[in-house]
Amino acid sequence: MTSAADADTSLLAPGWAGSPAASTTGDRAYLRALLDAEAALTRAQAALGLAPAEAADAVSRAADPAALDLRSLAERARGGGNPVIPLVADLTKAVGEPYGPYVHRGATSQDIMDTATMLVSARTLDLLLPDLTRTEQALARLAAEHRDTAMPGRTLTQHAVPTTFGLKAAGWRTLVLDARDRISAVRDTLPAQLGGAAGTLAAFEAYGATDPVALPPAYARELGLRAPALPWHALRTPVADLAGCLAFTAGALGKVAADVLTLSRTEIGEVAEAAEAAGGGSSAMPHKANPVRSTLIAAAARRAPQLAATLYGSLVAEDERPAGAWHAEWEPLRDLLRLTGGAARDAAELAEGLRVRPDVMRAHLGLTHGLIVSERLSAELAPVLGRARAGELLTELAARAYAEDRSLGELLGEVPELRGLDLGSPTDPVGCTGSAGALTDRALERR
């Protein structure tokens, strides 16, 4: 039989193993959140005069994860379909008389489970955000340093026109900032959950509350969460918002990883991960230095959309409290938090250690015999030759450049109509990066 100590070893999850998110999403961390939700409920009732202060103290003291058997809770959760039912029994016993009856008073299991889920999410996002900050700061430094580092722009896998690595890094940073803004916005709106059996707060009135509507805000204050406008047992906006911002963040970081994976291929080699940070060794090929950080981020980005889809599917929640919809959220949401948290950790390490090779980028600008500047040349030659003639000439010379293994600039120099025309600047890829520098500057103004 598996022991509690064996849980959450992340043997098959190197992407989030050891990350800050791992510490806030494990079974023990979830148990901590469930107990925090129960203790806060009693404290909120005490603050409104619905329970003795001594009861709040007793429940808070007894809400100790180390005092409960995690494995037993997990096994007994099958009986009622969630872990709150056995948890309440154990916590009530731990509190003892005379204050045990104040445990969970007026609440339903979903109140505690949803609230604990919001606590776990908030605590994870609070650790994820600093890694996004590290990432965007490292990318900002790269963008500024390589503002004018020319490289081939690639569209549909082929060389297109020249761009700069600074603009590419600035684009990566923009995505990271977009993710940060979405994560921050959702973090600030995560609500507590309190409605009782069918979302009417009726039980609290039965226990003596003259204004039960005041209880959810008091409960939220105890937890540092947003007060809910309504009980949201079947109104799953908070979970859907989490799904969206986490999946977006994984995808945004995945874009960075996808580019690094392409640019670090052996035959391209324009960038490389920091070997000392990433490791990247192969079990069979000693010469390899695999881009491990990018690989793990890309793996997370591929899984995230499907997890988010399950959470969006749970919006279809029947009645006042659904059967199966909120139950289906627990594992995919935790997986999303873990994957995205791990990807944020790996992205920070990737960006901080990324090695850029401007000399390789410069050499690659010449791989197409100068044809990478054909768009610019079309515009330059149209006033001299006419638009149609310029197009025909460049098409002809493009074929000859490859067939004769000669540069486009050399071939243009032999065209009679162009003799005496300065073709140096229009055929130099480094000078054909358009407004890449200005666009980089503009992007770096965002803080």
Coordinates of C-alpha atoms in Angstrom, one line a residue:
M1 CA 0.0 0.0 0.0
T2 CA 1.2 3.5 -0.8
S3 CA 2.0 5.6 2.3
A4 CA 1.3 9.3 2.8
A5 CA 5.0 9.9 2.5
D6 CA 4.9 8.6 -1.1
A7 CA 2.3 11.1 -2.3
D8 CA 3.2 13.9 -4.6
T9 CA 6.8 12.7 -5.4
S10 CA 6.4 14.1 -8.9
L11 CA 8.5 11.3 -10.4
L12 CA 6.9 11.8 -13.8
A13 CA 6.6 15.6 -13.5
P14 CA 10.0 17.2 -13.7
G15 CA 8.4 20.3 -15.1
W16 CA 7.0 21.2 -11.7
A17 CA 9.1 19.1 -9.3
G18 CA 10.8 21.3 -6.8
S19 CA 9.1 24.5 -8.0
P20 CA 7.4 26.9 -5.7
A21 CA 4.1 25.7 -7.0
A22 CA 4.9 22.2 -5.8
S23 CA 5.0 23.4 -2.2
T24 CA 1.5 25.0 -2.4
T25 CA -0.4 22.4 -4.3
G26 CA 0.6 19.1 -2.6
D27 CA -1.9 17.0 -0.6
R28 CA -0.5 18.4 2.7
A29 CA -0.9 22.0 1.4
Y30 CA -4.4 21.3 0.3
L31 CA -5.2 19.9 3.7
R32 CA -3.8 23.0 5.2
A33 CA -6.1 25.1 3.1
L34 CA -9.1 23.0 4.1
L35 CA -8.3 23.4 7.7
D36 CA -7.7 27.1 7.3
A37 CA -11.2 27.4 5.7
E38 CA -12.8 25.6 8.6
A39 CA -11.0 27.6 11.2
A40 CA -11.8 30.9 9.5
L41 CA -15.5 30.0 9.4
T42 CA -15.6 29.6 13.1
R43 CA -13.6 32.8 13.6
A44 CA -16.0 34.7 11.3
Q45 CA -19.0 33.5 13.2
A46 CA -17.3 34.5 16.5
A47 CA -16.6 38.0 15.1
L48 CA -20.3 38.4 14.4
G49 CA -21.3 37.0 17.8
L50 CA -22.6 33.7 16.4
A51 CA -20.0 31.6 18.3
P52 CA -17.9 32.1 21.4
A53 CA -14.4 33.4 21.0
E54 CA -13.2 30.4 22.8
A55 CA -14.7 28.2 20.1
A56 CA -12.8 30.1 17.4
D57 CA -9.6 29.7 19.4
A58 CA -10.2 26.0 20.0
V59 CA -10.9 25.2 16.3
S60 CA -7.9 27.3 15.1
R61 CA -5.6 25.4 17.5
A62 CA -7.0 22.0 16.4
A63 CA -6.7 22.8 12.7
D64 CA -3.2 21.3 12.5
P65 CA -2.4 19.3 9.3
A66 CA 0.3 17.3 11.2
A67 CA -2.3 16.0 13.6
L68 CA -4.5 14.4 10.9
D69 CA -4.0 11.2 9.0
L70 CA -3.8 12.3 5.3
R71 CA -4.0 8.8 3.9
S72 CA -7.1 8.0 6.0
L73 CA -8.8 11.2 4.9
A74 CA -8.1 10.3 1.3
E75 CA -9.5 6.8 1.6
R76 CA -12.6 7.9 3.6
A77 CA -13.3 10.6 1.1
R78 CA -14.8 8.0 -1.2
G79 CA -17.8 7.6 1.2
G80 CA -19.2 11.1 0.6
G81 CA -17.3 11.9 -2.7
N82 CA -15.1 14.6 -1.1
P83 CA -12.5 14.9 1.7
V84 CA -14.4 17.5 3.7
I85 CA -16.8 15.1 5.3
P86 CA -14.1 12.9 7.0
L87 CA -12.1 16.1 7.7
V88 CA -15.0 17.6 9.6
A89 CA -15.4 14.4 11.6
D90 CA -11.7 14.3 12.6
L91 CA -11.6 18.1 13.3
T92 CA -14.7 17.9 15.5
K93 CA -13.2 15.1 17.5
A94 CA -9.9 16.9 17.8
V95 CA -11.6 20.1 19.1
G96 CA -13.7 18.0 21.6
E97 CA -16.3 19.3 24.0
P98 CA -17.7 21.9 24.5
Y99 CA -16.6 23.6 21.2
G100 CA -16.6 20.7 18.7
P101 CA -20.2 21.4 17.6
Y102 CA -19.0 24.8 16.2
V103 CA -16.8 23.1 13.6
H104 CA -18.3 23.6 10.1
R105 CA -21.5 24.9 11.6
G106 CA -24.0 26.1 8.9
A107 CA -21.6 25.2 6.0
T108 CA -21.8 22.6 3.3
S109 CA -18.8 20.6 2.0
Q110 CA -18.6 22.6 -1.2
D111 CA -18.2 25.8 0.8
I112 CA -15.0 24.4 2.3
M113 CA -13.8 22.7 -0.8
D114 CA -14.2 25.7 -3.0
T115 CA -12.7 28.1 -0.5
A116 CA -9.7 25.8 0.0
T117 CA -9.3 25.6 -3.7
M118 CA -9.2 29.4 -3.9
L119 CA -6.7 29.5 -1.0
V120 CA -4.4 27.0 -2.8
S121 CA -4.8 29.0 -6.0
A122 CA -4.0 32.3 -4.3
R123 CA -1.0 30.9 -2.6
T124 CA 0.3 29.4 -5.8
L125 CA -0.2 32.5 -7.9
D126 CA 1.6 34.6 -5.2
L127 CA 4.7 32.4 -5.8
L128 CA 4.2 32.2 -9.6
L129 CA 4.1 36.0 -10.1
P130 CA 7.7 36.6 -8.9
D131 CA 9.0 34.1 -11.5
L132 CA 7.1 36.0 -14.2
T133 CA 8.8 39.1 -13.0
R134 CA 12.2 37.5 -13.2
T135 CA 11.4 36.3 -16.7
E136 CA 10.3 39.7 -18.0
Q137 CA 13.2 41.5 -16.5
A138 CA 15.7 39.1 -18.1
L139 CA 14.0 39.4 -21.4
A140 CA 14.0 43.2 -21.1
R141 CA 17.8 43.1 -20.6
L142 CA 18.2 40.9 -23.7
A143 CA 15.9 43.1 -25.8
A144 CA 17.9 46.2 -24.8
E145 CA 21.3 44.6 -25.3
H146 CA 20.3 43.2 -28.7
R147 CA 18.2 46.0 -29.9
D148 CA 20.2 46.2 -33.2
T149 CA 21.4 42.6 -33.4
A150 CA 20.2 41.6 -36.9
M151 CA 19.0 38.1 -37.6
P152 CA 16.8 36.3 -40.2
G153 CA 13.1 36.8 -39.7
R154 CA 11.3 33.5 -40.4
T155 CA 7.8 32.9 -41.7
L156 CA 6.3 29.5 -42.4
T157 CA 9.7 28.1 -41.4
Q158 CA 11.6 30.0 -44.1
H159 CA 13.8 33.1 -44.1
A160 CA 11.6 36.1 -44.8
V161 CA 13.1 39.5 -44.2
P162 CA 15.7 40.6 -41.6
T163 CA 14.6 41.4 -38.1
T164 CA 16.5 41.8 -34.8
F165 CA 16.8 39.6 -31.8
G166 CA 16.0 42.6 -29.6
L167 CA 12.5 42.8 -31.2
K168 CA 12.0 39.0 -30.8
A169 CA 13.0 39.2 -27.1
A170 CA 10.7 42.3 -26.7
G171 CA 7.9 40.3 -28.2
W172 CA 8.5 37.4 -25.7
R173 CA 8.5 39.9 -22.9
T174 CA 5.2 41.4 -24.0
L175 CA 3.6 38.0 -23.8
V176 CA 5.0 37.5 -20.3
L177 CA 3.6 40.9 -19.2
D178 CA 0.3 40.0 -20.7
A179 CA 0.3 36.8 -18.6
R180 CA 1.4 38.7 -15.5
D181 CA -1.5 41.1 -15.9
R182 CA -4.0 38.3 -16.3
I183 CA -2.7 36.4 -13.4
S184 CA -2.7 39.5 -11.2
A185 CA -6.2 40.4 -12.1
V186 CA -7.5 37.0 -11.4
R187 CA -5.5 36.7 -8.1
D188 CA -7.2 39.9 -6.8
T189 CA -10.7 38.6 -7.5
L190 CA -10.5 35.0 -6.0
P191 CA -13.5 34.7 -3.7
A192 CA -14.3 32.8 -0.6
Q193 CA -17.3 30.5 -0.9
L194 CA -20.1 30.4 1.6
G195 CA -23.8 29.6 1.0
G196 CA -24.8 26.6 2.9
A197 CA -26.7 23.6 1.6
A198 CA -28.4 25.3 -1.4
G199 CA -26.8 28.8 -1.4
T200 CA -29.4 30.5 0.7
L201 CA -27.4 30.9 4.0
A202 CA -30.5 29.5 5.7
A203 CA -28.6 27.4 8.3
F204 CA -26.9 30.5 9.7
E205 CA -30.2 32.1 10.3
A206 CA -31.3 29.0 12.1
Y207 CA -28.2 29.3 14.3
G208 CA -29.1 32.8 15.3
A209 CA -27.7 35.1 12.6
T210 CA -30.0 38.1 12.2
D211 CA -28.1 39.2 9.1
P212 CA -26.6 36.1 7.5
V213 CA -25.6 38.1 4.4
A214 CA -22.9 39.8 6.6
L215 CA -21.2 36.4 7.2
P216 CA -19.6 35.7 3.8
P217 CA -17.7 39.1 3.8
A218 CA -16.5 38.4 7.3
Y219 CA -15.4 34.9 6.3
A220 CA -13.6 36.3 3.3
R221 CA -11.7 38.8 5.5
E222 CA -10.5 36.1 7.7
L223 CA -9.0 34.3 4.7
G224 CA -7.7 37.3 2.7
L225 CA -10.0 36.4 -0.2
R226 CA -12.6 38.5 -2.0
A227 CA -16.1 38.6 -0.6
P228 CA -18.4 36.8 -3.0
A229 CA -21.4 38.7 -4.4
L230 CA -23.4 35.5 -4.3
P231 CA -22.7 31.9 -3.4
W232 CA -21.1 30.5 -6.6
H233 CA -21.7 26.8 -6.1
A234 CA -23.1 26.5 -9.6
L235 CA -21.7 29.8 -10.9
R236 CA -18.1 28.8 -11.7
T237 CA -16.7 32.1 -13.0
P238 CA -13.7 32.0 -10.5
V239 CA -12.6 28.6 -11.7
A240 CA -13.1 29.5 -15.4
D241 CA -11.0 32.7 -14.9
L242 CA -8.3 30.6 -13.3
A243 CA -8.4 28.2 -16.3
G244 CA -8.1 31.1 -18.7
C245 CA -5.2 32.9 -17.1
L246 CA -3.2 29.8 -16.4
A247 CA -3.7 28.3 -19.9
F248 CA -2.7 31.7 -21.4
T249 CA 0.4 31.9 -19.2
A250 CA 1.5 28.4 -20.1
G251 CA 0.9 29.2 -23.8
A252 CA 2.8 32.5 -23.6
L253 CA 5.8 30.9 -22.0
G254 CA 5.4 28.1 -24.5
K255 CA 5.9 30.6 -27.4
V256 CA 9.3 31.6 -25.9
A257 CA 10.2 27.9 -25.5
A258 CA 9.2 27.1 -29.1
D259 CA 11.4 29.8 -30.5
V260 CA 14.4 28.8 -28.3
L261 CA 13.9 25.2 -29.3
T262 CA 14.0 26.2 -33.0
L263 CA 16.9 28.6 -32.7
S264 CA 19.0 26.3 -30.6
R265 CA 18.9 23.4 -33.1
T266 CA 22.4 22.2 -34.0
E267 CA 22.1 23.4 -37.6
I268 CA 20.9 26.8 -36.5
G269 CA 22.6 27.5 -33.2
E270 CA 21.6 31.2 -32.9
V271 CA 20.8 30.8 -29.2
A272 CA 21.6 28.2 -26.5
E273 CA 20.4 27.5 -23.0
A274 CA 22.8 28.0 -20.2
A275 CA 24.3 24.5 -19.8
E276 CA 25.2 25.0 -16.2
A277 CA 21.6 25.9 -15.4
A278 CA 19.8 23.4 -17.6
G279 CA 21.9 20.3 -17.5
G280 CA 20.6 18.8 -20.7
G281 CA 22.8 15.7 -20.8
S282 CA 21.7 12.6 -22.8
S283 CA 21.8 9.0 -21.3
A284 CA 23.2 7.7 -24.6
M285 CA 25.0 10.6 -26.4
P286 CA 27.7 12.4 -24.3
H287 CA 28.1 15.2 -26.8
K288 CA 24.5 16.5 -26.4
A289 CA 23.4 19.5 -24.4
N290 CA 19.6 19.4 -24.7
P291 CA 17.5 22.5 -24.2
V292 CA 15.8 21.0 -21.2
R293 CA 14.1 24.1 -19.7
S294 CA 12.5 24.9 -23.1
T295 CA 11.4 21.3 -23.5
L296 CA 9.7 21.2 -20.1
I297 CA 7.9 24.5 -20.8
A298 CA 6.8 23.3 -24.2
A299 CA 5.4 20.1 -22.5
A300 CA 3.4 22.2 -20.1
A301 CA 2.0 24.4 -22.8
R302 CA 0.8 21.4 -24.7
R303 CA -1.1 20.0 -21.7
A304 CA -2.6 23.2 -20.4
P305 CA -5.4 23.8 -23.0
Q306 CA -6.9 20.4 -22.4
L307 CA -6.9 20.9 -18.7
A308 CA -8.5 24.3 -19.2
A309 CA -11.1 22.8 -21.4
T310 CA -12.3 20.5 -18.6
L311 CA -12.6 23.5 -16.3
Y312 CA -14.6 25.4 -18.9
G313 CA -16.8 22.4 -19.3
S314 CA -17.6 22.5 -15.6
L315 CA -19.4 25.9 -16.2
V316 CA -22.4 23.7 -17.2
A317 CA -23.4 23.0 -13.6
E318 CA -27.0 22.1 -13.0
D319 CA -29.3 23.1 -10.1
E320 CA -28.0 25.0 -7.0
R321 CA -25.2 22.5 -6.4
P322 CA -24.2 20.2 -9.2
A323 CA -23.2 16.5 -9.2
G324 CA -19.8 16.0 -10.8
A325 CA -19.1 19.4 -12.2
W326 CA -17.2 20.9 -9.3
H327 CA -15.8 17.4 -8.5
A328 CA -14.3 17.4 -12.0
E329 CA -12.4 20.6 -11.3
W330 CA -10.1 19.6 -8.5
E331 CA -7.4 17.6 -10.3
P332 CA -7.2 19.6 -13.6
L333 CA -7.0 22.9 -11.7
R334 CA -4.3 21.6 -9.5
D335 CA -2.4 20.2 -12.5
L336 CA -2.8 23.6 -14.2
L337 CA -1.4 25.4 -11.2
R338 CA 1.5 23.0 -11.0
L339 CA 2.3 23.0 -14.7
T340 CA 2.1 26.8 -15.0
G341 CA 4.0 27.3 -11.8
G342 CA 6.8 25.0 -13.0
A343 CA 6.8 26.6 -16.4
A344 CA 7.2 30.0 -14.8
R345 CA 10.2 28.8 -12.8
D346 CA 11.8 27.2 -15.8
A347 CA 11.1 30.3 -18.0
A348 CA 12.9 32.5 -15.4
E349 CA 16.0 30.2 -15.5
L350 CA 15.8 30.0 -19.3
A351 CA 15.7 33.8 -19.8
E352 CA 18.3 34.6 -17.2
G353 CA 20.8 32.1 -18.7
L354 CA 20.0 32.3 -22.4
R355 CA 23.1 32.7 -24.6
V356 CA 22.8 34.7 -27.8
R357 CA 25.2 34.3 -30.7
P358 CA 25.1 37.4 -32.9
D359 CA 27.8 36.2 -35.1
V360 CA 25.8 33.1 -36.1
M361 CA 22.8 35.3 -36.7
R362 CA 24.8 37.6 -38.9
A363 CA 26.2 34.6 -40.9
H364 CA 22.7 33.2 -41.4
L365 CA 21.6 36.5 -43.0
G366 CA 23.7 35.5 -46.0
L367 CA 22.3 31.9 -46.5
T368 CA 19.9 33.0 -49.2
H369 CA 22.6 34.8 -51.3
G370 CA 21.2 38.2 -50.3
L371 CA 17.6 37.4 -51.3
I372 CA 16.5 38.1 -47.7
V373 CA 16.5 41.8 -48.7
S374 CA 14.4 41.3 -51.9
E375 CA 11.4 43.1 -50.4
R376 CA 13.5 46.2 -49.7
L377 CA 15.1 46.0 -53.1
S378 CA 11.7 45.9 -54.8
A379 CA 10.7 49.1 -53.2
E380 CA 14.1 50.7 -54.0
L381 CA 14.2 49.6 -57.7
A382 CA 10.6 50.4 -58.6
P383 CA 11.2 54.1 -59.1
V384 CA 14.3 53.4 -61.2
L385 CA 13.0 50.5 -63.3
G386 CA 9.3 50.6 -62.9
R387 CA 7.4 48.2 -60.6
A388 CA 6.9 45.4 -63.2
R389 CA 10.4 45.5 -64.5
A390 CA 11.8 45.5 -60.9
G391 CA 9.7 42.4 -60.0
E392 CA 10.8 40.5 -63.2
L393 CA 14.4 41.3 -62.6
L394 CA 14.5 40.2 -59.0
T395 CA 12.7 37.0 -59.9
E396 CA 15.3 36.3 -62.6
L397 CA 18.2 37.1 -60.4
A398 CA 16.9 35.1 -57.5
A399 CA 17.0 32.0 -59.7
R400 CA 20.5 32.8 -60.9
A401 CA 21.8 33.5 -57.4
Y402 CA 21.1 29.9 -56.4
A403 CA 22.0 28.3 -59.7
E404 CA 25.4 30.2 -60.0
D405 CA 26.1 30.4 -56.2
R406 CA 26.5 34.1 -56.4
S407 CA 25.1 37.0 -54.3
L408 CA 22.2 39.1 -55.3
G409 CA 24.3 42.2 -54.9
E410 CA 26.9 40.9 -57.3
L411 CA 24.3 40.1 -59.9
L412 CA 22.6 43.4 -59.5
G413 CA 25.9 45.1 -60.2
E414 CA 26.0 43.6 -63.6
V415 CA 22.6 45.0 -64.7
P416 CA 23.2 47.8 -67.2
E417 CA 20.2 49.9 -66.0
L418 CA 21.6 50.0 -62.4
R419 CA 25.2 51.0 -63.2
G420 CA 26.2 53.9 -61.0
L421 CA 23.5 53.2 -58.5
D422 CA 24.6 52.7 -54.9
L423 CA 23.3 49.2 -54.0
G424 CA 25.4 48.9 -50.9
S425 CA 22.8 49.9 -48.3
P426 CA 19.7 48.2 -50.0
T427 CA 21.6 44.9 -50.2
D428 CA 23.0 44.9 -46.6
P429 CA 20.7 42.8 -44.4
V430 CA 21.9 44.6 -41.2
G431 CA 20.5 47.8 -42.5
C432 CA 17.2 46.3 -43.6
T433 CA 15.5 45.7 -40.3
G434 CA 12.9 48.4 -40.7
S435 CA 11.6 49.9 -37.5
A436 CA 12.7 47.0 -35.4
G437 CA 14.7 49.2 -33.1
A438 CA 12.0 51.7 -32.6
L439 CA 9.4 49.0 -32.0
T440 CA 11.7 47.4 -29.4
D441 CA 12.1 50.8 -27.6
R442 CA 8.3 51.2 -27.6
A443 CA 7.8 47.7 -26.1
L444 CA 10.4 48.3 -23.4
E445 CA 8.5 51.4 -22.2
R446 CA 5.9 49.0 -20.7
R447 CA 6.5 48.3 -17.1

